[in-house]
């Protein structure tokens, strides 16, 4: 009945649209990008770089697919989803943490159960409204970061299609970061 239509219009349709925009890479279609002011140009550039990097990981590396849940939640919050919109600086901070999580997932390859638990734990932190200055400490622990550094030095990037995709995504993100620091367009 009417509740189903209302649920669809308020929840399913916006989520479907946001996921399509993310997977398509047409980030300028997001309302928070289209409605951003001149003061937000650099922040929007950074957010789009982060989304592009995450899209590269989640589209080609199965071990990072769960990160899409977080990305979709954050994008919907930034769009406003019927409530006060997530501020751009908060979105950027959260996406930086999701980048760390996706790298950890892609290289360390934890079990799906561990990945899902981590994603839903992070969703609870975001949902609580207490956005931490550095969420990455809650996303990837210090021990996991140490193991990640070891894994990075031993990782066979070209040994599998997923390894190649990870290497390409990491190098593209590094290139975007360096170009942004130099003030050039990526």
mmCIF file with all atom_site columns, C-alpha atoms in Angstrom:
data_model
loop_
_atom_site.group_PDB
_atom_site.id
_atom_site.type_symbol
_atom_site.label_atom_id
_atom_site.label_alt_id
_atom_site.label_comp_id
_atom_site.label_asym_id
_atom_site.label_entity_id
_atom_site.label_seq_id
_atom_site.pdbx_PDB_ins_code
_atom_site.Cartn_x
_atom_site.Cartn_y
_atom_site.Cartn_z
_atom_site.occupancy
_atom_site.B_iso_or_equiv
_atom_site.pdbx_formal_charge
_atom_site.auth_seq_id
_atom_site.auth_comp_id
_atom_site.auth_asym_id
_atom_site.auth_atom_id
_atom_site.pdbx_PDB_model_num
ATOM 1   C CA . UNK A 1 1   ? 0.000  0.000   0.000   1.00 0.00 ? 1   UNK A CA 1
ATOM 2   C CA . UNK A 1 2   ? 0.923  3.575   0.637   1.00 0.00 ? 2   UNK A CA 1
ATOM 3   C CA . UNK A 1 3   ? 3.612  2.722   3.231   1.00 0.00 ? 3   UNK A CA 1
ATOM 4   C CA . UNK A 1 4   ? 5.428  0.592   0.666   1.00 0.00 ? 4   UNK A CA 1
ATOM 5   C CA . UNK A 1 5   ? 5.405  3.378   -1.897  1.00 0.00 ? 5   UNK A CA 1
ATOM 6   C CA . UNK A 1 6   ? 6.572  5.889   0.712   1.00 0.00 ? 6   UNK A CA 1
ATOM 7   C CA . UNK A 1 7   ? 9.363  3.545   1.846   1.00 0.00 ? 7   UNK A CA 1
ATOM 8   C CA . UNK A 1 8   ? 10.444 3.059   -1.759  1.00 0.00 ? 8   UNK A CA 1
ATOM 9   C CA . UNK A 1 9   ? 10.444 6.791   -2.518  1.00 0.00 ? 9   UNK A CA 1
ATOM 10  C CA . UNK A 1 10  ? 12.218 7.765   0.717   1.00 0.00 ? 10  UNK A CA 1
ATOM 11  C CA . UNK A 1 11  ? 14.735 4.931   1.011   1.00 0.00 ? 11  UNK A CA 1
ATOM 12  C CA . UNK A 1 12  ? 15.124 2.567   -1.916  1.00 0.00 ? 12  UNK A CA 1
ATOM 13  C CA . UNK A 1 13  ? 15.058 5.078   -4.775  1.00 0.00 ? 13  UNK A CA 1
ATOM 14  C CA . UNK A 1 14  ? 17.655 7.485   -3.261  1.00 0.00 ? 14  UNK A CA 1
ATOM 15  C CA . UNK A 1 15  ? 19.939 4.581   -2.289  1.00 0.00 ? 15  UNK A CA 1
ATOM 16  C CA . UNK A 1 16  ? 19.646 3.030   -5.738  1.00 0.00 ? 16  UNK A CA 1
ATOM 17  C CA . UNK A 1 17  ? 20.398 6.364   -7.400  1.00 0.00 ? 17  UNK A CA 1
ATOM 18  C CA . UNK A 1 18  ? 23.384 7.058   -5.136  1.00 0.00 ? 18  UNK A CA 1
ATOM 19  C CA . UNK A 1 19  ? 24.831 3.586   -5.706  1.00 0.00 ? 19  UNK A CA 1
ATOM 20  C CA . UNK A 1 20  ? 24.428 4.000   -9.475  1.00 0.00 ? 20  UNK A CA 1
ATOM 21  C CA . UNK A 1 21  ? 26.174 7.402   -9.423  1.00 0.00 ? 21  UNK A CA 1
ATOM 22  C CA . UNK A 1 22  ? 29.010 5.947   -7.311  1.00 0.00 ? 22  UNK A CA 1
ATOM 23  C CA . UNK A 1 23  ? 29.484 2.847   -9.464  1.00 0.00 ? 23  UNK A CA 1
ATOM 24  C CA . UNK A 1 24  ? 29.284 4.939   -12.642 1.00 0.00 ? 24  UNK A CA 1
ATOM 25  C CA . UNK A 1 25  ? 31.861 7.402   -11.303 1.00 0.00 ? 25  UNK A CA 1
ATOM 26  C CA . UNK A 1 26  ? 29.718 10.418  -12.195 1.00 0.00 ? 26  UNK A CA 1
ATOM 27  C CA . UNK A 1 27  ? 30.333 12.085  -8.823  1.00 0.00 ? 27  UNK A CA 1
ATOM 28  C CA . UNK A 1 28  ? 29.306 15.532  -10.086 1.00 0.00 ? 28  UNK A CA 1
ATOM 29  C CA . UNK A 1 29  ? 25.717 14.199  -10.034 1.00 0.00 ? 29  UNK A CA 1
ATOM 30  C CA . UNK A 1 30  ? 25.723 14.055  -6.232  1.00 0.00 ? 30  UNK A CA 1
ATOM 31  C CA . UNK A 1 31  ? 23.770 16.949  -4.706  1.00 0.00 ? 31  UNK A CA 1
ATOM 32  C CA . UNK A 1 32  ? 26.534 17.715  -2.214  1.00 0.00 ? 32  UNK A CA 1
ATOM 33  C CA . UNK A 1 33  ? 28.904 18.256  -5.164  1.00 0.00 ? 33  UNK A CA 1
ATOM 34  C CA . UNK A 1 34  ? 26.432 20.185  -7.313  1.00 0.00 ? 34  UNK A CA 1
ATOM 35  C CA . UNK A 1 35  ? 25.388 22.416  -4.392  1.00 0.00 ? 35  UNK A CA 1
ATOM 36  C CA . UNK A 1 36  ? 28.881 23.069  -3.050  1.00 0.00 ? 36  UNK A CA 1
ATOM 37  C CA . UNK A 1 37  ? 30.160 26.619  -2.971  1.00 0.00 ? 37  UNK A CA 1
ATOM 38  C CA . UNK A 1 38  ? 33.374 28.208  -4.198  1.00 0.00 ? 38  UNK A CA 1
ATOM 39  C CA . UNK A 1 39  ? 34.892 27.798  -0.741  1.00 0.00 ? 39  UNK A CA 1
ATOM 40  C CA . UNK A 1 40  ? 34.493 24.022  -1.022  1.00 0.00 ? 40  UNK A CA 1
ATOM 41  C CA . UNK A 1 41  ? 36.339 23.483  -4.328  1.00 0.00 ? 41  UNK A CA 1
ATOM 42  C CA . UNK A 1 42  ? 39.456 21.886  -2.807  1.00 0.00 ? 42  UNK A CA 1
ATOM 43  C CA . UNK A 1 43  ? 37.460 19.749  -0.394  1.00 0.00 ? 43  UNK A CA 1
ATOM 44  C CA . UNK A 1 44  ? 35.194 18.523  -3.202  1.00 0.00 ? 44  UNK A CA 1
ATOM 45  C CA . UNK A 1 45  ? 38.297 17.643  -5.265  1.00 0.00 ? 45  UNK A CA 1
ATOM 46  C CA . UNK A 1 46  ? 39.626 15.568  -2.373  1.00 0.00 ? 46  UNK A CA 1
ATOM 47  C CA . UNK A 1 47  ? 36.275 13.862  -1.812  1.00 0.00 ? 47  UNK A CA 1
ATOM 48  C CA . UNK A 1 48  ? 36.021 12.995  -5.517  1.00 0.00 ? 48  UNK A CA 1
ATOM 49  C CA . UNK A 1 49  ? 39.586 11.598  -5.458  1.00 0.00 ? 49  UNK A CA 1
ATOM 50  C CA . UNK A 1 50  ? 38.690 9.427   -2.476  1.00 0.00 ? 50  UNK A CA 1
ATOM 51  C CA . UNK A 1 51  ? 35.473 8.210   -4.120  1.00 0.00 ? 51  UNK A CA 1
ATOM 52  C CA . UNK A 1 52  ? 37.325 7.439   -7.345  1.00 0.00 ? 52  UNK A CA 1
ATOM 53  C CA . UNK A 1 53  ? 39.969 5.427   -5.485  1.00 0.00 ? 53  UNK A CA 1
ATOM 54  C CA . UNK A 1 54  ? 37.348 3.533   -3.505  1.00 0.00 ? 54  UNK A CA 1
ATOM 55  C CA . UNK A 1 55  ? 35.378 2.874   -6.685  1.00 0.00 ? 55  UNK A CA 1
ATOM 56  C CA . UNK A 1 56  ? 38.507 1.380   -8.258  1.00 0.00 ? 56  UNK A CA 1
ATOM 57  C CA . UNK A 1 57  ? 38.946 -0.938  -5.292  1.00 0.00 ? 57  UNK A CA 1
ATOM 58  C CA . UNK A 1 58  ? 35.328 -1.963  -4.759  1.00 0.00 ? 58  UNK A CA 1
ATOM 59  C CA . UNK A 1 59  ? 34.676 -2.573  -8.455  1.00 0.00 ? 59  UNK A CA 1
ATOM 60  C CA . UNK A 1 60  ? 37.595 -4.918  -8.983  1.00 0.00 ? 60  UNK A CA 1
ATOM 61  C CA . UNK A 1 61  ? 38.567 -6.502  -5.687  1.00 0.00 ? 61  UNK A CA 1
ATOM 62  C CA . UNK A 1 62  ? 36.002 -8.789  -4.082  1.00 0.00 ? 62  UNK A CA 1
ATOM 63  C CA . UNK A 1 63  ? 37.613 -8.470  -0.631  1.00 0.00 ? 63  UNK A CA 1
ATOM 64  C CA . UNK A 1 64  ? 36.751 -4.742  -0.563  1.00 0.00 ? 64  UNK A CA 1
ATOM 65  C CA . UNK A 1 65  ? 33.112 -4.984  -1.686  1.00 0.00 ? 65  UNK A CA 1
ATOM 66  C CA . UNK A 1 66  ? 31.746 -4.526  1.861   1.00 0.00 ? 66  UNK A CA 1
ATOM 67  C CA . UNK A 1 67  ? 33.228 -1.011  1.900   1.00 0.00 ? 67  UNK A CA 1
ATOM 68  C CA . UNK A 1 68  ? 30.434 -0.025  -0.516  1.00 0.00 ? 68  UNK A CA 1
ATOM 69  C CA . UNK A 1 69  ? 27.994 -0.281  2.407   1.00 0.00 ? 69  UNK A CA 1
ATOM 70  C CA . UNK A 1 70  ? 29.892 2.458   4.243   1.00 0.00 ? 70  UNK A CA 1
ATOM 71  C CA . UNK A 1 71  ? 30.332 4.569   1.128   1.00 0.00 ? 71  UNK A CA 1
ATOM 72  C CA . UNK A 1 72  ? 26.622 4.392   0.321   1.00 0.00 ? 72  UNK A CA 1
ATOM 73  C CA . UNK A 1 73  ? 25.686 5.302   3.906   1.00 0.00 ? 73  UNK A CA 1
ATOM 74  C CA . UNK A 1 74  ? 28.067 8.282   3.915   1.00 0.00 ? 74  UNK A CA 1
ATOM 75  C CA . UNK A 1 75  ? 26.954 9.532   0.501   1.00 0.00 ? 75  UNK A CA 1
ATOM 76  C CA . UNK A 1 76  ? 23.295 9.319   1.534   1.00 0.00 ? 76  UNK A CA 1
ATOM 77  C CA . UNK A 1 77  ? 24.090 11.245  4.718   1.00 0.00 ? 77  UNK A CA 1
ATOM 78  C CA . UNK A 1 78  ? 25.957 13.888  2.681   1.00 0.00 ? 78  UNK A CA 1
ATOM 79  C CA . UNK A 1 79  ? 22.977 14.122  0.327   1.00 0.00 ? 79  UNK A CA 1
ATOM 80  C CA . UNK A 1 80  ? 20.808 14.873  3.350   1.00 0.00 ? 80  UNK A CA 1
ATOM 81  C CA . UNK A 1 81  ? 18.561 11.775  3.199   1.00 0.00 ? 81  UNK A CA 1
ATOM 82  C CA . UNK A 1 82  ? 15.749 13.674  4.905   1.00 0.00 ? 82  UNK A CA 1
ATOM 83  C CA . UNK A 1 83  ? 17.877 14.815  7.824   1.00 0.00 ? 83  UNK A CA 1
ATOM 84  C CA . UNK A 1 84  ? 20.651 17.334  8.372   1.00 0.00 ? 84  UNK A CA 1
ATOM 85  C CA . UNK A 1 85  ? 23.298 16.642  5.741   1.00 0.00 ? 85  UNK A CA 1
ATOM 86  C CA . UNK A 1 86  ? 26.716 15.354  6.733   1.00 0.00 ? 86  UNK A CA 1
ATOM 87  C CA . UNK A 1 87  ? 29.167 18.249  6.440   1.00 0.00 ? 87  UNK A CA 1
ATOM 88  C CA . UNK A 1 88  ? 31.731 17.999  3.638   1.00 0.00 ? 88  UNK A CA 1
ATOM 89  C CA . UNK A 1 89  ? 34.683 17.988  6.054   1.00 0.00 ? 89  UNK A CA 1
ATOM 90  C CA . UNK A 1 90  ? 33.056 15.135  7.996   1.00 0.00 ? 90  UNK A CA 1
ATOM 91  C CA . UNK A 1 91  ? 32.418 13.242  4.758   1.00 0.00 ? 91  UNK A CA 1
ATOM 92  C CA . UNK A 1 92  ? 36.054 13.706  3.751   1.00 0.00 ? 92  UNK A CA 1
ATOM 93  C CA . UNK A 1 93  ? 37.300 12.483  7.138   1.00 0.00 ? 93  UNK A CA 1
ATOM 94  C CA . UNK A 1 94  ? 35.035 9.432   7.024   1.00 0.00 ? 94  UNK A CA 1
ATOM 95  C CA . UNK A 1 95  ? 36.029 8.589   3.441   1.00 0.00 ? 95  UNK A CA 1
ATOM 96  C CA . UNK A 1 96  ? 39.709 8.765   4.453   1.00 0.00 ? 96  UNK A CA 1
ATOM 97  C CA . UNK A 1 97  ? 38.959 6.117   7.067   1.00 0.00 ? 97  UNK A CA 1
ATOM 98  C CA . UNK A 1 98  ? 37.069 4.008   4.528   1.00 0.00 ? 98  UNK A CA 1
ATOM 99  C CA . UNK A 1 99  ? 40.137 4.227   2.256   1.00 0.00 ? 99  UNK A CA 1
ATOM 100 C CA . UNK A 1 100 ? 42.265 2.805   5.084   1.00 0.00 ? 100 UNK A CA 1
ATOM 101 C CA . UNK A 1 101 ? 39.709 0.059   5.660   1.00 0.00 ? 101 UNK A CA 1
ATOM 102 C CA . UNK A 1 102 ? 39.528 -0.844  1.951   1.00 0.00 ? 102 UNK A CA 1
ATOM 103 C CA . UNK A 1 103 ? 43.320 -1.041  1.668   1.00 0.00 ? 103 UNK A CA 1
ATOM 104 C CA . UNK A 1 104 ? 43.420 -3.282  4.738   1.00 0.00 ? 104 UNK A CA 1
ATOM 105 C CA . UNK A 1 105 ? 40.654 -5.478  3.287   1.00 0.00 ? 105 UNK A CA 1
ATOM 106 C CA . UNK A 1 106 ? 42.321 -5.692  -0.116  1.00 0.00 ? 106 UNK A CA 1
ATOM 107 C CA . UNK A 1 107 ? 45.767 -6.608  1.145   1.00 0.00 ? 107 UNK A CA 1
ATOM 108 C CA . UNK A 1 108 ? 45.116 -8.535  4.361   1.00 0.00 ? 108 UNK A CA 1
ATOM 109 C CA . UNK A 1 109 ? 42.029 -10.287 2.967   1.00 0.00 ? 109 UNK A CA 1
ATOM 110 C CA . UNK A 1 110 ? 40.203 -10.957 6.241   1.00 0.00 ? 110 UNK A CA 1
ATOM 111 C CA . UNK A 1 111 ? 37.298 -13.400 6.162   1.00 0.00 ? 111 UNK A CA 1
ATOM 112 C CA . UNK A 1 112 ? 33.901 -12.118 4.999   1.00 0.00 ? 112 UNK A CA 1
ATOM 113 C CA . UNK A 1 113 ? 32.611 -12.478 8.565   1.00 0.00 ? 113 UNK A CA 1
ATOM 114 C CA . UNK A 1 114 ? 35.369 -10.194 9.896   1.00 0.00 ? 114 UNK A CA 1
ATOM 115 C CA . UNK A 1 115 ? 34.858 -7.689  7.066   1.00 0.00 ? 115 UNK A CA 1
ATOM 116 C CA . UNK A 1 116 ? 31.104 -7.540  7.675   1.00 0.00 ? 116 UNK A CA 1
ATOM 117 C CA . UNK A 1 117 ? 31.531 -7.149  11.428  1.00 0.00 ? 117 UNK A CA 1
ATOM 118 C CA . UNK A 1 118 ? 34.026 -4.323  10.926  1.00 0.00 ? 118 UNK A CA 1
ATOM 119 C CA . UNK A 1 119 ? 31.737 -2.510  8.487   1.00 0.00 ? 119 UNK A CA 1
ATOM 120 C CA . UNK A 1 120 ? 28.734 -2.734  10.803  1.00 0.00 ? 120 UNK A CA 1
ATOM 121 C CA . UNK A 1 121 ? 30.827 -1.643  13.816  1.00 0.00 ? 121 UNK A CA 1
ATOM 122 C CA . UNK A 1 122 ? 31.881 1.448   11.842  1.00 0.00 ? 122 UNK A CA 1
ATOM 123 C CA . UNK A 1 123 ? 28.277 2.087   10.794  1.00 0.00 ? 123 UNK A CA 1
ATOM 124 C CA . UNK A 1 124 ? 27.366 2.138   14.496  1.00 0.00 ? 124 UNK A CA 1
ATOM 125 C CA . UNK A 1 125 ? 30.093 4.733   15.174  1.00 0.00 ? 125 UNK A CA 1
ATOM 126 C CA . UNK A 1 126 ? 28.836 6.898   12.311  1.00 0.00 ? 126 UNK A CA 1
ATOM 127 C CA . UNK A 1 127 ? 25.204 6.409   13.333  1.00 0.00 ? 127 UNK A CA 1
ATOM 128 C CA . UNK A 1 128 ? 25.974 7.435   16.925  1.00 0.00 ? 128 UNK A CA 1
ATOM 129 C CA . UNK A 1 129 ? 26.759 10.893  15.580  1.00 0.00 ? 129 UNK A CA 1
ATOM 130 C CA . UNK A 1 130 ? 30.073 10.948  17.388  1.00 0.00 ? 130 UNK A CA 1
ATOM 131 C CA . UNK A 1 131 ? 32.397 11.360  14.439  1.00 0.00 ? 131 UNK A CA 1
ATOM 132 C CA . UNK A 1 132 ? 35.882 10.990  15.779  1.00 0.00 ? 132 UNK A CA 1
ATOM 133 C CA . UNK A 1 133 ? 38.736 13.214  14.647  1.00 0.00 ? 133 UNK A CA 1
ATOM 134 C CA . UNK A 1 134 ? 40.602 10.166  13.453  1.00 0.00 ? 134 UNK A CA 1
ATOM 135 C CA . UNK A 1 135 ? 38.205 7.343   12.804  1.00 0.00 ? 135 UNK A CA 1
ATOM 136 C CA . UNK A 1 136 ? 41.011 5.340   11.208  1.00 0.00 ? 136 UNK A CA 1
ATOM 137 C CA . UNK A 1 137 ? 42.137 4.227   14.678  1.00 0.00 ? 137 UNK A CA 1
ATOM 138 C CA . UNK A 1 138 ? 38.761 2.511   15.017  1.00 0.00 ? 138 UNK A CA 1
ATOM 139 C CA . UNK A 1 139 ? 38.762 1.260   11.442  1.00 0.00 ? 139 UNK A CA 1
ATOM 140 C CA . UNK A 1 140 ? 42.165 -0.434  11.406  1.00 0.00 ? 140 UNK A CA 1
ATOM 141 C CA . UNK A 1 141 ? 43.933 -1.149  14.705  1.00 0.00 ? 141 UNK A CA 1
ATOM 142 C CA . UNK A 1 142 ? 47.614 -0.411  15.326  1.00 0.00 ? 142 UNK A CA 1
ATOM 143 C CA . UNK A 1 143 ? 48.352 -4.148  15.229  1.00 0.00 ? 143 UNK A CA 1
ATOM 144 C CA . UNK A 1 144 ? 46.525 -4.473  11.913  1.00 0.00 ? 144 UNK A CA 1
ATOM 145 C CA . UNK A 1 145 ? 48.438 -1.460  10.566  1.00 0.00 ? 145 UNK A CA 1
ATOM 146 C CA . UNK A 1 146 ? 51.726 -3.157  11.519  1.00 0.00 ? 146 UNK A CA 1
ATOM 147 C CA . UNK A 1 147 ? 50.623 -6.378  9.804   1.00 0.00 ? 147 UNK A CA 1
ATOM 148 C CA . UNK A 1 148 ? 49.486 -4.328  6.813   1.00 0.00 ? 148 UNK A CA 1
ATOM 149 C CA . UNK A 1 149 ? 52.957 -2.796  6.443   1.00 0.00 ? 149 UNK A CA 1
ATOM 150 C CA . UNK A 1 150 ? 54.468 -6.294  6.522   1.00 0.00 ? 150 UNK A CA 1
ATOM 151 C CA . UNK A 1 151 ? 51.872 -7.587  4.057   1.00 0.00 ? 151 UNK A CA 1
ATOM 152 C CA . UNK A 1 152 ? 52.551 -4.654  1.706   1.00 0.00 ? 152 UNK A CA 1
ATOM 153 C CA . UNK A 1 153 ? 56.236 -5.550  1.548   1.00 0.00 ? 153 UNK A CA 1
ATOM 154 C CA . UNK A 1 154 ? 55.435 -9.195  0.734   1.00 0.00 ? 154 UNK A CA 1
ATOM 155 C CA . UNK A 1 155 ? 52.305 -8.719  -1.403  1.00 0.00 ? 155 UNK A CA 1
ATOM 156 C CA . UNK A 1 156 ? 52.602 -10.122 -4.936  1.00 0.00 ? 156 UNK A CA 1
ATOM 157 C CA . UNK A 1 157 ? 50.798 -7.305  -6.736  1.00 0.00 ? 157 UNK A CA 1
ATOM 158 C CA . UNK A 1 158 ? 50.989 -8.881  -10.190 1.00 0.00 ? 158 UNK A CA 1
ATOM 159 C CA . UNK A 1 159 ? 50.228 -12.461 -9.172  1.00 0.00 ? 159 UNK A CA 1
ATOM 160 C CA . UNK A 1 160 ? 46.468 -12.208 -9.696  1.00 0.00 ? 160 UNK A CA 1
ATOM 161 C CA . UNK A 1 161 ? 43.955 -9.964  -11.455 1.00 0.00 ? 161 UNK A CA 1
ATOM 162 C CA . UNK A 1 162 ? 42.849 -8.595  -8.055  1.00 0.00 ? 162 UNK A CA 1
ATOM 163 C CA . UNK A 1 163 ? 46.492 -7.902  -7.158  1.00 0.00 ? 163 UNK A CA 1
ATOM 164 C CA . UNK A 1 164 ? 46.983 -5.996  -10.401 1.00 0.00 ? 164 UNK A CA 1
ATOM 165 C CA . UNK A 1 165 ? 43.777 -4.024  -9.808  1.00 0.00 ? 165 UNK A CA 1
ATOM 166 C CA . UNK A 1 166 ? 44.947 -3.176  -6.280  1.00 0.00 ? 166 UNK A CA 1
ATOM 167 C CA . UNK A 1 167 ? 48.342 -2.017  -7.555  1.00 0.00 ? 167 UNK A CA 1
ATOM 168 C CA . UNK A 1 168 ? 46.749 0.123   -10.267 1.00 0.00 ? 168 UNK A CA 1
ATOM 169 C CA . UNK A 1 169 ? 44.287 1.672   -7.802  1.00 0.00 ? 169 UNK A CA 1
ATOM 170 C CA . UNK A 1 170 ? 47.024 2.442   -5.265  1.00 0.00 ? 170 UNK A CA 1
ATOM 171 C CA . UNK A 1 171 ? 49.265 4.021   -7.895  1.00 0.00 ? 171 UNK A CA 1
ATOM 172 C CA . UNK A 1 172 ? 46.399 6.084   -9.347  1.00 0.00 ? 172 UNK A CA 1
ATOM 173 C CA . UNK A 1 173 ? 45.507 7.323   -5.855  1.00 0.00 ? 173 UNK A CA 1
ATOM 174 C CA . UNK A 1 174 ? 49.136 8.217   -5.144  1.00 0.00 ? 174 UNK A CA 1
ATOM 175 C CA . UNK A 1 175 ? 49.317 10.060  -8.469  1.00 0.00 ? 175 UNK A CA 1
ATOM 176 C CA . UNK A 1 176 ? 46.091 11.972  -7.711  1.00 0.00 ? 176 UNK A CA 1
ATOM 177 C CA . UNK A 1 177 ? 47.399 12.900  -4.275  1.00 0.00 ? 177 UNK A CA 1
ATOM 178 C CA . UNK A 1 178 ? 50.735 14.135  -5.631  1.00 0.00 ? 178 UNK A CA 1
ATOM 179 C CA . UNK A 1 179 ? 49.074 16.134  -8.412  1.00 0.00 ? 179 UNK A CA 1
ATOM 180 C CA . UNK A 1 180 ? 46.648 17.679  -5.912  1.00 0.00 ? 180 UNK A CA 1
ATOM 181 C CA . UNK A 1 181 ? 49.553 18.684  -3.676  1.00 0.00 ? 181 UNK A CA 1
ATOM 182 C CA . UNK A 1 182 ? 51.271 20.258  -6.669  1.00 0.00 ? 182 UNK A CA 1
ATOM 183 C CA . UNK A 1 183 ? 48.044 22.118  -7.500  1.00 0.00 ? 183 UNK A CA 1
ATOM 184 C CA . UNK A 1 184 ? 47.459 20.320  -10.781 1.00 0.00 ? 184 UNK A CA 1
ATOM 185 C CA . UNK A 1 185 ? 44.335 18.556  -12.009 1.00 0.00 ? 185 UNK A CA 1
ATOM 186 C CA . UNK A 1 186 ? 44.425 14.759  -11.762 1.00 0.00 ? 186 UNK A CA 1
#
